[in-house]
């Protein structure tokens, strides 16, 4: 049991990292990764949303959608509903607890709603037949994987500020190249755990 | 049938639970806001077009309250919104730069008028086409005609004509300026709404070169310059340019333009009408640049409607307020496309 959970968390953080091997959530990944401080905050907020979504998705799938036979056509609608509400909740909490963080997130906080990682986690859980604990761990893993990607990227980008980038590659171009290289590095984790 | 009922009920239930949760959370985590932000936000149009440079109307509302943006920063709302915002913020609306502007297309080089120099078969986007040797049209200033402006307009005010030129619906245009930024050829400009006469060409080539590539282009003949009674139009860099502050919509330049580059709504040209309040002071007759007003001293004056150019000077000068400017309508052909 513990072994399987460990595999799930390693699998979602490293091997099948949502940003680097599934290429999901690229917008906030590139948008909020310019400073490590905001990257950590964004990662935490997304992890929270992902965990809550995973739990909610499990319950909705197994107690509403499957028993009533609605799963084939209401899955996306209901998951989006949950995700949107959860993001609203996170937004309120962040605004209350740390207005500075709220300002640093800017538009990216409400954009967690449209972060495809969140919907992907919700949709993958029924696909993989995870139970409640596995779903939660999967959500946490996905969030940690996203946070890891953000922190790695922001660290590199902070250094990039001081490096001599060729004129043609300045700005988004070098960021995309860096992201591509990181994705290739993450290929090295392939086969680390049996999936 | 059951399935529909169950799915509707379950979704409604889910929505209700989540919505209720959010209501509770918003009570619990309520943050004291400056109440003015909400009121300013209410006054703003709510189109979230981003033309002000802030992320949506809420961003602008916050910036206005914090004093980072002027009260008239919303171009879309115009003076009515800026007045409301001014009253909320407790400052007086100076009215500066609230003169409403709308977008106008300053090119008539459609598919028929402008010659093509190449056959462009790439992506149907003006921006992409303009990167390939300045676009397919022979005139480097011409509208490319793939309708990037149409796509970017959040108010559906722009439609592309069959001729491949954007047509702006003046009723719908809010003057947000997004199309102006989008156009790679700078063909669209924001101009004051009250101005009806426009030089619809921006080509700075010599007259003959312009004529070679477009039948509607400005050939810099300077006839408009000579015809203008108000010194409001000048040929600069081989193209006529109107000083919108001086132009009084008299449309004299439109009449003389040989290439029909200068356009205006001819049917809407105003005419002066003198009513019985006239005391025969002759001030109007002296000031009329077209000599359209005649009459003996101390007798009611008459406007020769065929000569009147509708500049409105007499209306301003009349000490008795006896002159009104009205649309004559159906007078001449409508040359504005």
XYZ file of C-alpha atoms in Angstrom:
532
model
C 0.000 0.000 0.000
C 2.668 2.478 1.071
C 4.800 1.369 -1.830
C 2.032 2.146 -4.297
C 1.481 5.587 -2.774
C 5.197 6.254 -3.036
C 5.086 5.251 -6.694
C 2.154 7.576 -7.307
C 3.893 10.540 -5.739
C 7.215 9.909 -7.500
C 5.332 9.260 -10.708
C 3.406 12.523 -10.624
C 6.268 14.685 -9.335
C 9.149 13.403 -11.441
C 8.379 10.794 -14.075
C 5.144 12.178 -15.385
C 5.675 15.738 -14.244
C 2.606 17.606 -15.439
C 4.576 20.502 -16.850
C 7.590 18.761 -18.307
C 6.251 15.501 -19.657
C 2.544 16.126 -20.084
C 3.036 19.765 -21.125
C 0.045 21.011 -19.157
C -0.242 24.282 -17.288
C 2.317 26.068 -19.429
C 0.664 29.468 -19.114
C 1.133 29.933 -15.355
C 4.409 28.025 -15.605
C 5.846 30.688 -17.889
C 3.847 33.544 -16.400
C 4.685 33.273 -12.716
C 8.170 31.787 -12.907
C 10.145 35.007 -13.094
C 10.651 35.323 -9.332
C 11.213 32.450 -6.902
C 9.105 34.053 -4.202
C 5.952 34.272 -6.304
C 6.744 30.887 -7.823
C 6.640 29.266 -4.384
C 3.377 31.036 -3.544
C 1.798 30.088 -6.843
C 2.970 26.502 -6.414
C 1.450 26.340 -2.940
C -1.865 27.811 -4.092
C -2.031 25.422 -7.041
C -1.088 22.471 -4.821
C -3.916 23.372 -2.476
C -6.393 23.629 -5.334
C -5.116 20.372 -6.836
C -5.427 18.452 -3.572
C -8.926 19.741 -2.908
C -9.902 19.059 -6.512
C -8.564 15.528 -6.339
C -10.607 14.783 -3.217
C -13.700 16.466 -4.631
C -13.285 14.725 -7.963
C -13.088 11.361 -6.214
C -16.297 11.969 -4.292
C -18.190 13.411 -7.230
C -17.101 10.610 -9.521
C -17.935 7.798 -7.113
C -20.973 9.178 -5.317
C -22.726 11.269 -7.935
C -21.568 10.554 -11.459
C -21.127 6.766 -11.428
C -24.198 5.792 -9.328
C -26.493 7.909 -11.508
C -24.768 6.924 -14.738
C -23.795 10.518 -15.535
C -20.056 9.967 -15.799
C -19.780 9.850 -19.595
C -21.178 13.308 -20.249
C -21.208 15.333 -17.034
C -17.656 14.652 -15.896
C -16.038 17.744 -17.358
C -18.921 20.055 -16.443
C -19.053 19.000 -12.827
C -15.285 19.023 -12.410
C -15.030 22.512 -13.862
C -17.754 23.614 -11.433
C -15.769 22.281 -8.491
C -12.497 23.717 -9.726
C -13.981 27.167 -10.289
C -15.491 27.247 -6.795
C -12.283 26.046 -5.190
C -10.233 28.694 -6.954
C -12.679 31.349 -5.790
C -12.231 30.055 -2.274
C -8.437 30.122 -2.552
C -8.621 33.646 -3.940
C -10.624 34.847 -0.953
C -8.339 33.103 1.522
C -5.163 34.443 -0.074
C -6.580 37.963 -0.188
C -7.440 37.722 3.499
C -4.206 36.154 4.669
C -1.637 37.825 2.428
C -2.653 40.788 0.254
C 0.967 41.107 -0.911
C 0.905 37.576 -2.275
C -2.491 38.289 -3.838
C -1.045 41.263 -5.687
C 2.004 39.270 -6.759
C -0.229 36.593 -8.296
C -2.267 39.158 -10.177
C -4.276 37.595 -12.941
C -2.644 34.182 -12.503
C -4.559 33.342 -9.364
C -8.010 33.271 -10.998
C -6.287 31.609 -13.931
C -5.726 28.491 -11.820
C -9.304 27.783 -12.897
C -8.122 27.364 -16.437
C -4.883 25.641 -15.488
C -5.239 22.390 -17.400
C -3.308 20.472 -14.720
C -6.290 20.855 -12.415
C -8.766 19.436 -14.906
C -6.247 16.777 -15.943
C -5.897 15.576 -12.339
C -9.670 15.468 -11.950
C -10.085 13.512 -15.180
C -7.160 11.143 -14.590
C -8.378 9.990 -11.189
C -11.431 8.067 -12.517
C -9.345 6.825 -15.429
C -6.740 5.306 -13.133
C -9.317 3.949 -10.669
C -7.604 5.522 -7.669
C -9.178 5.209 -4.239
C -9.597 8.181 -1.920
C -6.098 8.083 -0.421
C -4.473 7.469 -3.772
C -6.459 10.337 -5.320
C -5.366 12.723 -2.570
C -1.748 11.695 -2.926
C -2.027 12.033 -6.696
C -3.361 15.582 -6.295
C -0.594 16.486 -3.847
C 1.990 14.935 -6.169
C 0.722 16.858 -9.165
C 0.869 20.073 -7.135
C 4.356 19.353 -5.864
C 5.465 18.532 -9.407
C 4.091 21.868 -10.615
C 5.735 23.685 -7.700
C 9.033 21.940 -8.434
C 8.822 22.964 -12.081
C 8.034 26.565 -11.107
C 10.871 26.781 -8.582
C 13.419 25.226 -10.935
C 12.356 27.541 -13.713
C 12.291 30.661 -11.549
C 15.763 29.903 -10.227
C 17.089 29.610 -13.738
C 15.236 32.712 -14.878
C 16.588 34.782 -12.014
C 20.086 33.827 -13.155
C 19.162 34.430 -16.779
C 18.555 38.072 -15.902
C 22.285 38.499 -15.422
C 23.521 36.390 -18.304
C 24.498 37.539 -21.735
C 21.659 36.296 -23.920
C 21.974 36.817 -27.697
C 19.716 39.648 -28.852
C 17.533 37.425 -31.002
C 16.772 35.099 -28.105
C 16.006 37.675 -25.439
C 12.666 37.487 -23.656
C 10.252 34.626 -24.230
C 12.519 32.804 -26.702
C 15.212 31.927 -24.172
C 12.527 31.004 -21.634
C 10.989 28.519 -24.045
C 14.391 27.042 -24.830
C 15.096 26.670 -21.119
C 11.733 25.016 -20.590
C 12.467 22.619 -23.448
C 15.863 21.706 -21.995
C 14.279 21.131 -18.579
C 11.679 18.879 -20.192
C 14.439 16.859 -21.818
C 16.235 16.540 -18.488
C 13.043 15.208 -16.944
C 13.022 12.487 -19.589
C 15.860 11.018 -17.542
C 13.348 9.991 -14.878
C 11.477 7.755 -17.329
C 11.286 4.204 -16.045
C 12.140 5.213 -12.460
C 8.974 3.616 -11.107
C 6.678 1.012 -12.639
C 3.502 2.770 -13.707
C -36.125 11.337 -19.441
C -35.046 10.202 -16.013
C -31.441 10.719 -16.991
C -32.102 14.332 -17.924
C -33.920 14.917 -14.652
C -31.219 13.273 -12.575
C -28.386 15.097 -14.309
C -30.156 18.438 -13.998
C -30.938 17.893 -10.342
C -27.478 16.639 -9.455
C -25.786 19.542 -11.215
C -28.151 22.023 -9.604
C -27.518 20.437 -6.218
C -23.771 20.504 -6.727
C -23.920 24.122 -7.802
C -26.064 25.017 -4.823
C -23.716 23.351 -2.344
C -20.614 24.933 -3.847
C -22.296 28.319 -4.213
C -23.467 28.202 -0.597
C -19.963 27.306 0.466
C -18.604 30.304 -1.396
C -21.175 32.601 0.187
C -20.143 31.408 3.646
C -16.480 31.778 2.745
C -16.977 35.287 1.405
C -18.602 36.248 4.727
C -15.843 34.650 6.741
C -12.970 35.949 4.652
C -14.485 39.326 3.841
C -11.843 41.991 3.309
C -12.625 45.625 3.899
C -12.370 47.320 0.540
C -12.384 50.959 -0.264
C -16.110 51.289 -1.063
C -15.260 53.736 -3.801
C -13.613 50.942 -5.810
C -16.899 49.094 -6.081
C -18.792 52.245 -6.966
C -16.279 53.260 -9.626
C -16.386 49.723 -10.995
C -20.149 50.010 -11.241
C -19.858 53.256 -13.156
C -17.394 51.813 -15.671
C -18.824 50.137 -18.780
C -17.733 46.646 -17.722
C -16.570 45.632 -21.184
C -13.134 44.611 -19.831
C -11.605 45.584 -23.160
C -8.290 46.604 -21.609
C -7.966 49.716 -23.761
C -7.044 51.768 -20.687
C -3.958 49.617 -20.153
C -5.177 48.074 -16.912
C -6.288 44.461 -16.577
C -10.014 44.909 -17.028
C -12.442 47.367 -15.498
C -11.736 46.261 -11.928
C -8.043 47.028 -12.420
C -8.872 50.504 -13.670
C -11.352 51.123 -10.844
C -8.641 50.326 -8.324
C -6.100 52.503 -10.109
C -8.534 55.427 -10.249
C -9.275 55.222 -6.534
C -5.571 54.999 -5.743
C -4.979 58.027 -7.930
C -2.804 56.135 -10.373
C -5.155 56.713 -13.281
C -7.056 59.851 -14.304
C -10.828 59.831 -13.873
C -11.282 59.946 -17.624
C -8.969 57.010 -18.342
C -11.837 55.006 -19.792
C -12.031 55.948 -23.458
C -14.980 53.651 -24.013
C -17.245 55.287 -21.464
C -16.473 58.785 -22.627
C -17.648 61.854 -20.798
C -20.738 60.298 -19.216
C -18.641 57.736 -17.352
C -15.916 60.193 -16.411
C -18.541 62.490 -14.905
C -19.937 59.672 -12.796
C -16.450 58.677 -11.699
C -15.660 62.300 -10.912
C -18.671 62.584 -8.648
C -17.694 59.395 -6.827
C -14.138 60.580 -6.384
C -15.284 64.028 -5.327
C -13.319 65.907 -7.960
C -14.604 68.059 -10.751
C -14.620 66.669 -14.224
C -12.434 69.053 -16.175
C -13.720 67.641 -19.402
C -10.206 67.505 -20.780
C -9.659 64.807 -23.360
C -13.165 63.528 -22.893
C -14.065 64.770 -26.346
C -15.267 61.457 -27.674
C -13.121 59.884 -30.303
C -14.003 57.090 -32.635
C -11.946 54.987 -35.001
C -11.891 55.855 -38.685
C -10.350 53.966 -41.562
C -7.891 56.207 -43.358
C -7.468 54.202 -46.552
C -9.700 53.603 -49.530
C -7.383 51.191 -51.276
C -9.733 48.236 -51.510
C -9.298 45.272 -53.788
C -10.579 47.197 -56.800
C -8.778 50.476 -56.192
C -5.320 49.420 -55.081
C -3.063 47.443 -57.367
C -1.468 44.255 -56.098
C 2.250 43.755 -56.411
C 2.221 40.116 -55.370
C -0.109 37.182 -54.867
C -0.068 36.465 -51.148
C -1.133 32.936 -50.243
C 0.012 32.726 -46.643
C -1.825 32.987 -43.352
C -4.912 35.205 -43.649
C -3.706 37.788 -41.183
C -2.697 41.380 -41.843
C 0.174 41.147 -39.401
C 1.580 38.048 -41.090
C 1.058 39.453 -44.583
C 2.709 42.763 -43.705
C 5.864 40.879 -42.729
C 6.243 39.554 -46.277
C 7.780 42.499 -48.092
C 5.278 44.952 -46.631
C 2.137 43.148 -47.749
C 0.622 42.209 -51.110
C -0.658 45.671 -52.083
C 1.422 47.913 -54.296
C 1.010 50.822 -51.892
C 3.101 50.287 -48.762
C 0.538 52.257 -46.737
C -2.544 50.404 -47.921
C -4.975 48.394 -45.849
C -4.089 44.733 -46.275
C -7.678 43.686 -45.799
C -7.557 40.416 -43.895
C -9.548 41.959 -41.079
C -7.264 41.767 -38.050
C -9.155 44.834 -36.812
C -12.482 43.066 -37.270
C -11.261 40.182 -35.133
C -9.840 42.333 -32.352
C -12.870 44.639 -31.983
C -14.663 43.637 -28.772
C -17.773 45.588 -29.733
C -18.450 44.079 -33.195
C -18.162 47.556 -34.635
C -15.945 46.584 -37.563
C -16.982 44.557 -40.575
C -14.950 43.916 -43.689
C -16.613 45.096 -46.897
C -16.648 42.968 -50.052
C -13.959 45.277 -51.313
C -11.641 44.190 -48.508
C -11.770 47.356 -46.422
C -12.924 47.646 -42.830
C -16.171 49.523 -42.303
C -16.649 51.010 -38.863
C -20.100 51.205 -37.357
C -20.016 54.649 -35.758
C -22.871 53.750 -33.434
C -21.049 50.761 -32.009
C -17.517 52.168 -31.980
C -16.524 53.201 -28.485
C -13.112 54.581 -29.343
C -11.252 51.998 -27.286
C -8.426 52.024 -29.813
C -7.729 48.290 -29.891
C -8.011 48.223 -33.689
C -5.613 51.141 -33.942
C -3.015 49.119 -32.077
C -3.753 45.951 -34.016
C -3.408 47.369 -37.531
C 0.146 46.714 -38.790
C -0.265 49.455 -41.404
C -1.621 52.120 -39.033
C -4.582 52.558 -41.354
C -7.059 53.143 -38.530
C -6.863 56.276 -36.414
C -8.848 57.685 -33.524
C -10.377 60.996 -34.491
C -12.862 63.273 -32.739
C -16.392 62.122 -33.405
C -17.579 65.587 -34.410
C -15.166 65.656 -37.359
C -16.797 64.343 -40.483
C -14.224 65.196 -43.134
C -11.296 62.835 -43.505
C -8.363 62.423 -45.842
C -8.540 58.729 -46.427
C -5.001 58.206 -47.615
C -1.686 58.091 -45.831
C 0.637 57.464 -48.759
C 3.651 59.766 -48.615
C 4.956 58.833 -52.042
C 5.028 61.461 -54.789
C 1.670 62.076 -56.461
C 2.501 60.105 -59.585
C 3.791 57.101 -57.642
C 0.642 57.084 -55.541
C -1.543 57.257 -58.649
C 0.360 54.288 -60.108
C -0.613 51.997 -57.230
C -4.032 53.262 -56.188
C -6.872 55.116 -57.861
C -8.075 56.643 -54.587
C -4.767 57.897 -53.263
C -3.841 61.488 -52.450
C -1.841 62.935 -55.332
C -0.834 66.035 -53.367
C -2.404 68.476 -55.856
C -3.051 70.982 -53.040
C -6.498 71.912 -54.376
C -7.966 71.190 -50.950
C -5.422 73.498 -49.366
C -6.570 76.327 -51.625
C -10.256 75.557 -51.194
C -10.231 75.430 -47.400
C -11.610 78.671 -45.911
C -10.221 77.867 -42.466
C -6.594 76.957 -43.184
C -7.370 73.527 -41.753
C -5.927 71.286 -44.447
C -2.339 71.143 -45.627
C -0.319 68.892 -47.855
C 2.580 67.592 -45.788
C 4.893 64.871 -47.069
C 2.888 64.512 -50.269
C -0.345 63.767 -48.471
C -3.112 66.058 -47.305
C -3.644 66.242 -43.558
C -6.557 67.850 -41.744
C -6.080 69.856 -38.580
C -9.079 68.445 -36.757
C -9.142 71.331 -34.300
C -9.584 73.840 -37.118
C -11.820 71.825 -39.451
C -15.470 72.899 -39.349
C -16.906 70.170 -41.557
C -17.609 72.593 -44.397
C -16.665 69.903 -46.910
C -15.182 72.359 -49.390
C -12.112 70.163 -49.766
C -14.307 67.144 -50.464
C -15.881 69.042 -53.353
C -12.600 69.856 -55.036
C -10.636 66.662 -54.405
C -10.054 65.183 -57.881
C -9.215 61.687 -56.683
C -12.037 61.527 -54.137
C -9.476 60.880 -51.436
C -11.163 63.239 -49.011
C -14.534 61.974 -47.910
C -17.379 63.028 -45.708
C -21.025 62.332 -45.236
C -22.254 64.740 -47.902
C -25.892 64.024 -47.246
C -25.386 65.175 -43.697
C -23.869 68.509 -44.609
C -25.429 71.179 -42.464
C -27.027 74.339 -43.757
C -27.689 77.616 -41.998
C -31.270 78.730 -41.444
C -32.187 82.225 -40.278
C -35.401 82.662 -38.333
C -37.487 85.694 -37.421
C -35.238 86.728 -34.541
C -32.941 88.251 -37.166
C -32.580 92.008 -36.740
C -30.593 92.572 -39.933
C -27.279 93.433 -38.282
C -25.292 92.000 -41.238
C -22.698 90.436 -38.954
C -23.391 87.010 -40.426
C -23.087 88.224 -43.978
C -19.741 89.868 -43.199
C -18.341 86.764 -41.586
C -19.613 84.151 -44.019
C -16.571 82.656 -45.770
C -18.707 81.517 -48.697
C -20.682 84.761 -49.069
C -23.853 82.743 -48.899
C -25.794 85.223 -46.789
C -27.405 88.275 -48.314
C -29.810 90.869 -47.010
C -30.217 94.551 -46.442
C -29.465 96.194 -43.147
C -32.298 95.993 -40.583
C -34.093 93.414 -42.698
C -34.164 89.669 -42.292
C -31.246 88.039 -44.045
C -31.439 85.052 -46.339
C -29.071 82.131 -46.762
C -28.463 80.904 -50.254
C -28.676 77.181 -49.510
C -26.819 76.253 -52.662
C -23.743 78.195 -51.638
C -23.832 77.638 -47.864
C -21.049 75.276 -46.825
C -22.373 74.604 -43.349
C -19.347 75.832 -41.434
C -21.457 77.261 -38.622
C -19.519 80.522 -38.261
C -22.676 82.619 -38.696
C -24.375 80.624 -35.941
C -21.530 81.533 -33.578
C -21.406 85.179 -34.600
C -25.132 85.928 -34.577
C -25.808 88.119 -31.507
C -29.485 87.209 -31.433
C -29.196 83.450 -31.795
C -31.321 83.650 -34.902
C -29.305 81.157 -36.923
C -29.517 77.402 -36.543
C -27.510 74.772 -38.348
C -29.575 71.898 -39.607
C -29.076 68.925 -41.796
C -30.432 69.722 -45.233
C -30.303 66.085 -46.229
C -30.704 64.480 -49.633
C -28.854 67.361 -51.209
C -25.835 65.883 -52.797
C -24.652 62.375 -53.438
C -23.160 60.580 -50.503
C -19.530 60.216 -51.321
C -18.493 58.592 -48.086
C -18.299 54.872 -48.604
